[in-house]
PDB file of C-alpha atoms and ligand atoms in Angstrom:
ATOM      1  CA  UNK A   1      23.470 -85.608  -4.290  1.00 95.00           C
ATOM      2  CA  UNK A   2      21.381 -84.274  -7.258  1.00 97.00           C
ATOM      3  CA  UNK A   3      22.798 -82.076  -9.861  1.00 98.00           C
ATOM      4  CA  UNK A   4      19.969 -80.993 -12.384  1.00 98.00           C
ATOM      5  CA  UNK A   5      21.498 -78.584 -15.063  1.00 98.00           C
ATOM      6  CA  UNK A   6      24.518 -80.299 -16.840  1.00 98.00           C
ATOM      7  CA  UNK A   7      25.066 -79.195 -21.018  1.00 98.00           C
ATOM      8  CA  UNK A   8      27.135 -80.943 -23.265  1.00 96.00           C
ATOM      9  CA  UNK A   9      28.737 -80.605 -26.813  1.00 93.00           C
ATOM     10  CA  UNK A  10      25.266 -79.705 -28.693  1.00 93.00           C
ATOM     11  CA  UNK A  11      24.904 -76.087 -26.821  1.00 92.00           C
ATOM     12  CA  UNK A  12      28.142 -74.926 -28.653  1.00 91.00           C
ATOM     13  CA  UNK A  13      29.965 -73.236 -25.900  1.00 92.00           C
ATOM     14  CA  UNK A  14      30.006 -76.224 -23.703  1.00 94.00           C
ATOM     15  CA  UNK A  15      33.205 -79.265 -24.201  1.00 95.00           C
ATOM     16  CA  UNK A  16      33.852 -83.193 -23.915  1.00 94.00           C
ATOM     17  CA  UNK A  17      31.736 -85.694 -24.737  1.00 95.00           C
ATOM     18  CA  UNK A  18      28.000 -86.641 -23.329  1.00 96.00           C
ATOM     19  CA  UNK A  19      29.764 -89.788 -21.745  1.00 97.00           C
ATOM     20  CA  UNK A  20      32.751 -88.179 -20.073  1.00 98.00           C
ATOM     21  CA  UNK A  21      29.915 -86.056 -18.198  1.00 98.00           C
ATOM     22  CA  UNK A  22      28.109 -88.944 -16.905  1.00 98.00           C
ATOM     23  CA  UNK A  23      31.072 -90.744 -15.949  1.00 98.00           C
ATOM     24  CA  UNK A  24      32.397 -87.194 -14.469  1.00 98.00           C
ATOM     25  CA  UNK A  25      28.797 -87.646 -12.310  1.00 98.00           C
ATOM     26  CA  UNK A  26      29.309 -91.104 -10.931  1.00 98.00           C
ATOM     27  CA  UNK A  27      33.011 -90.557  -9.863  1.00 97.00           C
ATOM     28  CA  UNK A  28      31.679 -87.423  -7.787  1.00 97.00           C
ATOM     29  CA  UNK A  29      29.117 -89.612  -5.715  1.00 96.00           C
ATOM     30  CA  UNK A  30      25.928 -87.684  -7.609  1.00 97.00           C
ATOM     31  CA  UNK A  31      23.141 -90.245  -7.546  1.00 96.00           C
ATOM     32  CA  UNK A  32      21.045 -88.644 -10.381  1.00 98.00           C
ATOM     33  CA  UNK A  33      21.577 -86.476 -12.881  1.00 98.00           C
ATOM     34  CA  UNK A  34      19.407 -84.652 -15.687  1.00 98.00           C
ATOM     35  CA  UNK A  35      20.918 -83.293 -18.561  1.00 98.00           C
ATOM     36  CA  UNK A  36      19.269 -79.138 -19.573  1.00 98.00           C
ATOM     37  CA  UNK A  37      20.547 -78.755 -22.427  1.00 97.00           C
ATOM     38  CA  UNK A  38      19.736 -74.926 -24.138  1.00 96.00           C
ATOM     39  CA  UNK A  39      17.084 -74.733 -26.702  1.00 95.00           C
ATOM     40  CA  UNK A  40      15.848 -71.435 -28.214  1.00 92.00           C
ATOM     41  CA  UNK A  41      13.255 -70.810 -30.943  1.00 88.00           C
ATOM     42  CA  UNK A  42      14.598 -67.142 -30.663  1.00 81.00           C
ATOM     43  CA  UNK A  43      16.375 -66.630 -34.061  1.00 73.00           C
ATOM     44  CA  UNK A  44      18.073 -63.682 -32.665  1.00 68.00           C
ATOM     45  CA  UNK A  45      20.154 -66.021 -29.952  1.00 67.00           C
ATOM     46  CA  UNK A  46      20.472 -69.558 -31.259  1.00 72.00           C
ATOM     47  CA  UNK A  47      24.290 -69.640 -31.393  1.00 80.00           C
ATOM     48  CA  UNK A  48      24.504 -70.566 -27.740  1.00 87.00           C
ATOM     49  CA  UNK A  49      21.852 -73.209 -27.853  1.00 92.00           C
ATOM     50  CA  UNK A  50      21.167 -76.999 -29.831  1.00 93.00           C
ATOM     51  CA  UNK A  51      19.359 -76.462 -33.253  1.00 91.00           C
ATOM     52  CA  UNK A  52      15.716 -77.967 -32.395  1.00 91.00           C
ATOM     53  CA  UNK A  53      16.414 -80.459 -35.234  1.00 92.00           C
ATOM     54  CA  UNK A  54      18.570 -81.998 -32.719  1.00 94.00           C
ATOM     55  CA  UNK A  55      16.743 -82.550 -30.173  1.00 96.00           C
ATOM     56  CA  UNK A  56      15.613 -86.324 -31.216  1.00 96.00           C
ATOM     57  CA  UNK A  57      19.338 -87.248 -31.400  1.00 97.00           C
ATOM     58  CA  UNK A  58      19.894 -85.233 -28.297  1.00 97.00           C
ATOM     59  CA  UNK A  59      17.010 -87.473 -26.362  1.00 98.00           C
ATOM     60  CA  UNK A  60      18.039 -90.623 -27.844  1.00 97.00           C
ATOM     61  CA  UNK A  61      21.756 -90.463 -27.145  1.00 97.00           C
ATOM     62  CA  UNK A  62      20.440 -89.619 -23.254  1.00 98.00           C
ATOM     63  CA  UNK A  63      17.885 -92.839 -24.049  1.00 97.00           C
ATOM     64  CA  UNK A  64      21.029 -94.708 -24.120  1.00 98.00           C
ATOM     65  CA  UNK A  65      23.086 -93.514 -21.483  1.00 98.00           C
ATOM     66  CA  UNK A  66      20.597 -94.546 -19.274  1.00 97.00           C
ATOM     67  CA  UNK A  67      20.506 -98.183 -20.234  1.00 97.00           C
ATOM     68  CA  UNK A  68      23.964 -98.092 -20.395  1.00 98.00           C
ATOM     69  CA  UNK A  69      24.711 -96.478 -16.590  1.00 98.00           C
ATOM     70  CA  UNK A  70      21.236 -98.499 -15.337  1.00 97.00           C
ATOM     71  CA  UNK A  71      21.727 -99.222 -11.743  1.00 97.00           C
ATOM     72  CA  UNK A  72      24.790 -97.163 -11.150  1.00 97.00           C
ATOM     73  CA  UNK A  73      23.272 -93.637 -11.882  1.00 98.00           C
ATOM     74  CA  UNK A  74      20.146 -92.095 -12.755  1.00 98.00           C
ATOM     75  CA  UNK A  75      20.125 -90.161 -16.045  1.00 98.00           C
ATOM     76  CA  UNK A  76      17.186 -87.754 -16.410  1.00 98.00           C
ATOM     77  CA  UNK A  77      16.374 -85.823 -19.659  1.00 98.00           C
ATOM     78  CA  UNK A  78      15.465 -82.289 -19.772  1.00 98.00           C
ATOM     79  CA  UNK A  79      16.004 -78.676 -21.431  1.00 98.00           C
ATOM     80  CA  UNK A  80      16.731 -75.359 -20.498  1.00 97.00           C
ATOM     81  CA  UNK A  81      14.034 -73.452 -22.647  1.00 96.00           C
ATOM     82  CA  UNK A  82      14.509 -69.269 -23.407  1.00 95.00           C
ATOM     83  CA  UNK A  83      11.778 -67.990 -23.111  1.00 94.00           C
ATOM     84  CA  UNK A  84      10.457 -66.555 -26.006  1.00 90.00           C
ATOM     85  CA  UNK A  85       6.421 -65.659 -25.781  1.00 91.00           C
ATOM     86  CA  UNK A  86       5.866 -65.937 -29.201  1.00 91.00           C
ATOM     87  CA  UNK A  87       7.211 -69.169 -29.729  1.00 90.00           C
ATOM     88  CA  UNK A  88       5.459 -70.793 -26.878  1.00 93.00           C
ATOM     89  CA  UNK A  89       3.265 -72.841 -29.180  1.00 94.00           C
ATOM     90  CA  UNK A  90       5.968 -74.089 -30.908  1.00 93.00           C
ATOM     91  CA  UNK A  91       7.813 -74.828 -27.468  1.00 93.00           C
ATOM     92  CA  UNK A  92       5.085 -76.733 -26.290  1.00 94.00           C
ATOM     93  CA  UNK A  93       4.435 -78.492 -29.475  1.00 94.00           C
ATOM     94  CA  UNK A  94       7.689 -80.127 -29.595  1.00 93.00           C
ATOM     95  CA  UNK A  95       8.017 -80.641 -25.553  1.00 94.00           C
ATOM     96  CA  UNK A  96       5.136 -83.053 -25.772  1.00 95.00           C
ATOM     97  CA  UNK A  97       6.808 -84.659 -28.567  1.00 95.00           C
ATOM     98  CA  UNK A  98       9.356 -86.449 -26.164  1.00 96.00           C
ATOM     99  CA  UNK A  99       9.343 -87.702 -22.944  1.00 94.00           C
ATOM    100  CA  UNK A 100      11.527 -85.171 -21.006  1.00 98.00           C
ATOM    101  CA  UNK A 101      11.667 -85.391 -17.298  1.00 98.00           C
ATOM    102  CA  UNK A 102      11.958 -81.762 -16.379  1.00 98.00           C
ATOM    103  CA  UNK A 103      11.987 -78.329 -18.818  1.00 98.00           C
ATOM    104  CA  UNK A 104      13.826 -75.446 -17.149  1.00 98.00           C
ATOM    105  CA  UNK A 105      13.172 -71.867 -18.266  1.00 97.00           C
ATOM    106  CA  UNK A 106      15.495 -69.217 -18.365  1.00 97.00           C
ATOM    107  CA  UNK A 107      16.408 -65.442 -19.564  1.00 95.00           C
ATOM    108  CA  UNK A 108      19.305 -65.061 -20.852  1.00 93.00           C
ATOM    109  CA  UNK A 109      18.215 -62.333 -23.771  1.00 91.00           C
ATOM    110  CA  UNK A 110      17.075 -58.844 -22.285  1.00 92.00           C
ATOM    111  CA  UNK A 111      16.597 -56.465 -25.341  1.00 89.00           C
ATOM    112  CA  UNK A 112      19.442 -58.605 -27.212  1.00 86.00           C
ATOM    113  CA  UNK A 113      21.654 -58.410 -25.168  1.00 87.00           C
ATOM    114  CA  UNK A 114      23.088 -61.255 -23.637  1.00 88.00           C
ATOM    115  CA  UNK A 115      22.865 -60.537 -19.370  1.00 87.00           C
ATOM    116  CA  UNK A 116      24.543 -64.174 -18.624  1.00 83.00           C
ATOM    117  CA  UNK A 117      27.518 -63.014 -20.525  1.00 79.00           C
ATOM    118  CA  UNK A 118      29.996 -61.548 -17.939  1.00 73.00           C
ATOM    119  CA  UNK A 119      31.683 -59.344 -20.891  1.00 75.00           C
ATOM    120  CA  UNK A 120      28.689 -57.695 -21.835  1.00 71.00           C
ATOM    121  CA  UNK A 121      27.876 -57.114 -17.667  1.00 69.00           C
ATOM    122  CA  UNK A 122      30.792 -55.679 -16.948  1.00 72.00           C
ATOM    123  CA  UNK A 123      31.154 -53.135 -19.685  1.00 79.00           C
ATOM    124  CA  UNK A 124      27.532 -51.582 -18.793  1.00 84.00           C
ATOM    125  CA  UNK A 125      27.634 -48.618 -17.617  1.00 89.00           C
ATOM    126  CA  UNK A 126      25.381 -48.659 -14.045  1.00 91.00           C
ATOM    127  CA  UNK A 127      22.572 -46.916 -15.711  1.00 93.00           C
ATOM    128  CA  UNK A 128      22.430 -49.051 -18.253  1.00 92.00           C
ATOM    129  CA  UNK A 129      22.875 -52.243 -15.301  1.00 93.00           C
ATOM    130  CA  UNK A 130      19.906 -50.814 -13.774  1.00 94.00           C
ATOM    131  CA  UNK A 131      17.587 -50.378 -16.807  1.00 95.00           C
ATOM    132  CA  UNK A 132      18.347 -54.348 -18.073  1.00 94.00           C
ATOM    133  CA  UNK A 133      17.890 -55.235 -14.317  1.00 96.00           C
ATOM    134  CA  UNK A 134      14.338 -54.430 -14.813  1.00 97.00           C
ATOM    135  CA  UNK A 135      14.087 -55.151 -18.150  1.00 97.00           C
ATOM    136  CA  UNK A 136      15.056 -58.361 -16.954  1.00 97.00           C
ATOM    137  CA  UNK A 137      12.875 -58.676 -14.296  1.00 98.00           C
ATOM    138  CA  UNK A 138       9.564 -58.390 -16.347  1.00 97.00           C
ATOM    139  CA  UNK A 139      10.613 -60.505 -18.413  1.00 97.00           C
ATOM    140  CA  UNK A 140      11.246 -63.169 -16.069  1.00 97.00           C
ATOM    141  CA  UNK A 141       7.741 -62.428 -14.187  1.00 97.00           C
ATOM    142  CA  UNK A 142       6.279 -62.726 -18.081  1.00 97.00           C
ATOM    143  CA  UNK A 143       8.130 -66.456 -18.341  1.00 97.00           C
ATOM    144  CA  UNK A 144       6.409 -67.218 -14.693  1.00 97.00           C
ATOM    145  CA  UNK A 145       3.040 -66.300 -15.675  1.00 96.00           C
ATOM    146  CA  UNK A 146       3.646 -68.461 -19.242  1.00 94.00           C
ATOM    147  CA  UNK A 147       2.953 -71.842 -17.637  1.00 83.00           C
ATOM    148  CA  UNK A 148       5.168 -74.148 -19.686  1.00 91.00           C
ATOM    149  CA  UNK A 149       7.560 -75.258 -17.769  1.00 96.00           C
ATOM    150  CA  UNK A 150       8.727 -76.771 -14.573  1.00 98.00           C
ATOM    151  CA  UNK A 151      11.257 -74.673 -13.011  1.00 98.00           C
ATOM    152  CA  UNK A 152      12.794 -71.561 -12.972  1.00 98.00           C
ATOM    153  CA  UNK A 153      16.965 -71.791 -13.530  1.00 98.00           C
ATOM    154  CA  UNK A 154      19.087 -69.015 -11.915  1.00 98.00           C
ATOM    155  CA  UNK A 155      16.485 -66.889 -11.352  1.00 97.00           C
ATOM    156  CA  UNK A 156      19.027 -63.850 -10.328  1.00 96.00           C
ATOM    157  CA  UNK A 157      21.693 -64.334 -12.485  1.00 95.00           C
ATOM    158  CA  UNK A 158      21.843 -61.093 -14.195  1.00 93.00           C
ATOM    159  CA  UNK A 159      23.593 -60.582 -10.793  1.00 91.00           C
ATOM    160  CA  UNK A 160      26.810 -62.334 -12.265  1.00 89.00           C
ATOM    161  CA  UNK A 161      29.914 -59.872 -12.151  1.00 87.00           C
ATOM    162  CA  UNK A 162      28.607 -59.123  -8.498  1.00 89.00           C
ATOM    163  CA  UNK A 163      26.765 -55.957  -8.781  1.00 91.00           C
ATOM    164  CA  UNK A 164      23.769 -55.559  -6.658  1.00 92.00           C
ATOM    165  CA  UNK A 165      20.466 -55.454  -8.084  1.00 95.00           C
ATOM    166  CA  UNK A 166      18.617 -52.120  -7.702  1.00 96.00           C
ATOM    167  CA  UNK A 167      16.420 -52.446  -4.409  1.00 97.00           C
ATOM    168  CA  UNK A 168      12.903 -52.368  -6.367  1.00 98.00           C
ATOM    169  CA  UNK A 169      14.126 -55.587  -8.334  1.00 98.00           C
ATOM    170  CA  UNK A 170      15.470 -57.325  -5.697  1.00 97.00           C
ATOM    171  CA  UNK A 171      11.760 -57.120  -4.108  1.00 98.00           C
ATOM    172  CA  UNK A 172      10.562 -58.018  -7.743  1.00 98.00           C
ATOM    173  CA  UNK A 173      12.187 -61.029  -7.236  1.00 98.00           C
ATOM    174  CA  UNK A 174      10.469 -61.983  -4.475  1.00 98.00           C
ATOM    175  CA  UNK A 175       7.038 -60.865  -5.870  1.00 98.00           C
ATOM    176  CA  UNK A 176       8.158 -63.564  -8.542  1.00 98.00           C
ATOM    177  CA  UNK A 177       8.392 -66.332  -6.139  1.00 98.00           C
ATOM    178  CA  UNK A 178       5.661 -65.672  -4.531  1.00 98.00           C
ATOM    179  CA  UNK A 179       3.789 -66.056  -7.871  1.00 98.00           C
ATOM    180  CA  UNK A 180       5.895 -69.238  -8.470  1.00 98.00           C
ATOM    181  CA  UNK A 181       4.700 -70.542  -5.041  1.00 98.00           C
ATOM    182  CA  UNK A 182       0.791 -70.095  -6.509  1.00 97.00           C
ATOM    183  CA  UNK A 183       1.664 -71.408  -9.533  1.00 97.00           C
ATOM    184  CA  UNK A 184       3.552 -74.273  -7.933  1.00 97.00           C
ATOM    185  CA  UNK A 185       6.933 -74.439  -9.899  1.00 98.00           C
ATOM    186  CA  UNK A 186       9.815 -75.508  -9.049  1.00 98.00           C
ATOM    187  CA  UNK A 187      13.312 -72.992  -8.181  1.00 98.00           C
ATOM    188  CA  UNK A 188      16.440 -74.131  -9.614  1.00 98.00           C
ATOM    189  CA  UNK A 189      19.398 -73.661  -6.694  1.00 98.00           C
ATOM    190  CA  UNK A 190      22.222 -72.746  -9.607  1.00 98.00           C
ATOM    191  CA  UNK A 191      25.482 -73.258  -8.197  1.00 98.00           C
ATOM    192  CA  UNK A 192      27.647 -71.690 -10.709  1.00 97.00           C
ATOM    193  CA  UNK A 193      27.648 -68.293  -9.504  1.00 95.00           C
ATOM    194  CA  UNK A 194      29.751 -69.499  -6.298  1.00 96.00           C
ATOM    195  CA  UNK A 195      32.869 -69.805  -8.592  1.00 94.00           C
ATOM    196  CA  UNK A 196      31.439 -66.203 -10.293  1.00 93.00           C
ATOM    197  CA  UNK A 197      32.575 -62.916  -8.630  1.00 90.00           C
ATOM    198  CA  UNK A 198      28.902 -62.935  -7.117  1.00 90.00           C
ATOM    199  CA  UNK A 199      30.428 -66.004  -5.207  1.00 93.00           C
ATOM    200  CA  UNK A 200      26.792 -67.151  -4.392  1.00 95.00           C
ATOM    201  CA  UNK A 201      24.073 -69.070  -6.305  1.00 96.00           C
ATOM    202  CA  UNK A 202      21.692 -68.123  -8.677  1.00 97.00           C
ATOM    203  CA  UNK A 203      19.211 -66.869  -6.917  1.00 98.00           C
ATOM    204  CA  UNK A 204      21.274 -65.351  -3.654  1.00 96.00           C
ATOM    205  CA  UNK A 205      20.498 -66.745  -0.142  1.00 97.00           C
ATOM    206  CA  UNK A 206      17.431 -63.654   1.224  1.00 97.00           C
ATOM    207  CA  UNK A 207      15.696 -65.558  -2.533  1.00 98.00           C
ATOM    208  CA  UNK A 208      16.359 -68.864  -1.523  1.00 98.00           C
ATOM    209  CA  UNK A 209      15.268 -68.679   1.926  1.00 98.00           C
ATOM    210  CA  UNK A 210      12.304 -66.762   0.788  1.00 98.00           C
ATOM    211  CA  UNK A 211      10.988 -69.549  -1.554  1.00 98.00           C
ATOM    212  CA  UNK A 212      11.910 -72.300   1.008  1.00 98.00           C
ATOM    213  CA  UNK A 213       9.607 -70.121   3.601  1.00 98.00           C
ATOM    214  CA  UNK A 214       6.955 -70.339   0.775  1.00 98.00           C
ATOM    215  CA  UNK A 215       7.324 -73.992   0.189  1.00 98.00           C
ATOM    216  CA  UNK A 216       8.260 -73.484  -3.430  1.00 98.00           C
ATOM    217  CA  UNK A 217      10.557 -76.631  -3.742  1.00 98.00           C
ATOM    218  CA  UNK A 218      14.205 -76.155  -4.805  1.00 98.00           C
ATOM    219  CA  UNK A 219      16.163 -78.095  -7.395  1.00 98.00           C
ATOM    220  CA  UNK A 220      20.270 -78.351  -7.364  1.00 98.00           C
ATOM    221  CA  UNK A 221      22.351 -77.664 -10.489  1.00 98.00           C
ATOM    222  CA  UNK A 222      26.110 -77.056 -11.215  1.00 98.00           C
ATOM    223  CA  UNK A 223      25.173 -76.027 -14.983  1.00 98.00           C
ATOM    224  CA  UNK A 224      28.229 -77.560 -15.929  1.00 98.00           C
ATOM    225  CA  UNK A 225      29.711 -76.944 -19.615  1.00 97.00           C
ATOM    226  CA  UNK A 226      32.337 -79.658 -19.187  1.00 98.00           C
ATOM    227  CA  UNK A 227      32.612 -82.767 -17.659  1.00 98.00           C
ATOM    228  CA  UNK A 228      35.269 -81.248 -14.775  1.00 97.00           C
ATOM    229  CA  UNK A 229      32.375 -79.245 -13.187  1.00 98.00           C
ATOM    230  CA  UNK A 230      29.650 -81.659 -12.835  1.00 98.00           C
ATOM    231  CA  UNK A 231      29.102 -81.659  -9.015  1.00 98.00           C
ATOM    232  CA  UNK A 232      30.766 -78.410  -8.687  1.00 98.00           C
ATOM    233  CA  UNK A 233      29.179 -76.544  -5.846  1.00 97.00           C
ATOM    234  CA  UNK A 234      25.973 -78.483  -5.093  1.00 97.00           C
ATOM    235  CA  UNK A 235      27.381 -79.360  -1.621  1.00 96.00           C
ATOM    236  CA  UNK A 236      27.800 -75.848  -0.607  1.00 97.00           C
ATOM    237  CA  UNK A 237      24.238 -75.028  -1.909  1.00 97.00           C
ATOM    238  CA  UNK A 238      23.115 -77.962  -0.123  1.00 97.00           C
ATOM    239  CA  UNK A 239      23.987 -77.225   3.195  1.00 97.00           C
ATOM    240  CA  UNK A 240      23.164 -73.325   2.338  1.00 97.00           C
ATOM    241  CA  UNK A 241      19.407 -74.474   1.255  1.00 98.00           C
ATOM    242  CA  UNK A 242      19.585 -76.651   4.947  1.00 97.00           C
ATOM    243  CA  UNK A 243      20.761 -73.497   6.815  1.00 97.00           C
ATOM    244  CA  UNK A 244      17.457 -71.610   5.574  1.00 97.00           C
ATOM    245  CA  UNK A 245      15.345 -74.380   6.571  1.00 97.00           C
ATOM    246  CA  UNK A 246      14.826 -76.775   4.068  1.00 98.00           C
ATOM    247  CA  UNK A 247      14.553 -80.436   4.288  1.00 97.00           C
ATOM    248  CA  UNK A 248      14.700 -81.628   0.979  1.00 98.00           C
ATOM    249  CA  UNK A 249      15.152 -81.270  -2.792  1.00 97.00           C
ATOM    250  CA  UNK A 250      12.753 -81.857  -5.345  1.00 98.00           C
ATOM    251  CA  UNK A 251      13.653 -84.158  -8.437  1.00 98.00           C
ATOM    252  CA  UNK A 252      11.585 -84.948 -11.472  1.00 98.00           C
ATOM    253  CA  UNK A 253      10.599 -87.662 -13.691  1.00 98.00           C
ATOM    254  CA  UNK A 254       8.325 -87.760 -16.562  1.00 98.00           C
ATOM    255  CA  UNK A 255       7.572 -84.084 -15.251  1.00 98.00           C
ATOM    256  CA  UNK A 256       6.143 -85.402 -12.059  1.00 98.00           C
ATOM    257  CA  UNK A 257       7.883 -84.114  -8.855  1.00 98.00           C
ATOM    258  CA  UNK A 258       8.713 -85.267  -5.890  1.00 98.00           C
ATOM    259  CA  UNK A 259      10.925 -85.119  -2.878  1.00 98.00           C
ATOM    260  CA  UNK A 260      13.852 -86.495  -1.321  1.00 97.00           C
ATOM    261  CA  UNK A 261      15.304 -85.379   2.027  1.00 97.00           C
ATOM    262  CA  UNK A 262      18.822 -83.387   1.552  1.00 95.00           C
ATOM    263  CA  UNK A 263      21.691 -85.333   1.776  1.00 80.00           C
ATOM    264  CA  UNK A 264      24.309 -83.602   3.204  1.00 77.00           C
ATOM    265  CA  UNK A 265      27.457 -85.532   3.662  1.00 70.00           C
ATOM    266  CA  UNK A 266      28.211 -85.511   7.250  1.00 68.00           C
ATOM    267  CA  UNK A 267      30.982 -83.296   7.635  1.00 61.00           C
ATOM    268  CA  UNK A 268      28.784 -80.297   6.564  1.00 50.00           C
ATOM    269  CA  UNK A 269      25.570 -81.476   8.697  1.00 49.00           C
ATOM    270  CA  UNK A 270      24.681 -78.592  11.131  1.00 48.00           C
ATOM    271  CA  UNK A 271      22.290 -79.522  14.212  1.00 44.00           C
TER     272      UNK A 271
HETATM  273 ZN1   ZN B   1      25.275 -72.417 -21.395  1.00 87.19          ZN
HETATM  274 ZN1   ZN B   2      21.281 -70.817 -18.303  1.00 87.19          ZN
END
């Protein structure tokens, strides 16, 4: 099993060490991880992500994890990029400055506000849920059309304290992967929501089973903030990803994909 989105200390809002997480990874059977950590070149919302002057250490302390766990685990490197349109030369500037294996984008800013932040969802008033809900949905069609990275992380997750998205963004959505299916990205299967009250990934299962119907290729992620989660959830996305008809993940290295059949353990295998 593959878990793509894992954090660690530099975020600021995630604990333990870089180690503990990789050693966290091996005792849960994952084969290969890649490490997304946040970075944002949107002054407004930099508290929650690494300072971009630490992204060399950041890439050189996963440099030598993976000589270090060589042959038992494979470490990737990557980061989970807000999108921020005006600092998209400055993005791309210093992603060719490193060799990361996969860059993630994300919304987590509508208008300032932070939507991934369960406090701030569930004081909105459901006006107010509806109006970020399509706030948030341009924005994230903007980030698809932006071309800079590989693939989209939680797509749905201003969904988090459970509400339902409004109807007309809910078939945004879809218009989105559509796009993403053109544009050939990858979807990130974000497990975390299943221990949220949405209890279901990031995107929901209609999303997922629309992209795997497009062929967009899925990724699996716990987005872990400490070491105790790593793992957490990819087998139930797993074998909901094989239930709508896919056959495998895609994985990333160097930014080149490419796919490996799922690997359901056999317990959960469904003929
Ligand atoms: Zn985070
Ligand atoms: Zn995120």
């Amino acid at each position: 099993m593959i878990d793509y989105h894992i954090h660690t200390l530099l975020c600021n809002h995630a604990k333990g060490g870089i180690r503990s997480y990789v050693d966290a990874a091996v005792k849960a059977g994952l084969s290969e991880i890649c490490f997304l950590e946040h970075l944002t070149l949107d002054r407004t919302s930099t508290a929650h992500a690494m300072h971009p002057n630490e992204v060399p250490f950041y890439v050189y302390a996963i440099q030598e994890l993976k000589r270090a766990y060589h042959g038992r685990i494979t470490i990737r490197t990557g980061l989970e990029i807000d999108f921020t349109p005006e600092a998209l030369p400055a993005i791309n500037r210093l992603i060719d400055t490193f060799d990361f294996d996969l860059i993630g984008g994300s919304i987590h800013f509508v208008d300032g506000i932070n939507i991934a932040s369960r406090r701030n969802a569930s004081a909105m008033s459901p006006e107010e849920f509806e109006r970020l809900s399509r706030r948030y949905l341009e924005r994230v069609r903007e980030m698809v059309n932006a071309s800079f990275f590989d693939v989209v992380c939680h797509l749905d997750v201003i969904k988090k304290t459970g509400r339902p998205l409004p109807a007309d963004v809910e078939s945004g959505l879809m218009e989105v992967i559509d796009r993403m299916a053109e544009k050939d990205l990858a979807l990130e299967a974000n497990a975390s929501g299943l221990g949220h009250p949405a209890k279901a990934c990031y995107p929901s299962k209609a999303l997922l089973a629309h992209a795997i119907s497009r062929g967009v290729p899925i990724t699996t992620g716990s987005d872990a903030h400490a070491p105790l989660t790593v793992g957490e959830g990819i087998e139930t996305a797993l074998a909901t990803l094989h239930d709508q008809g896919a056959t495998h993940i895609a994985r990333f290295e160097r930014r080149q994909r490419s796919l490996v059949p799922i690997d359901l353990p056999p317990h959960q295998e469904s003929s």
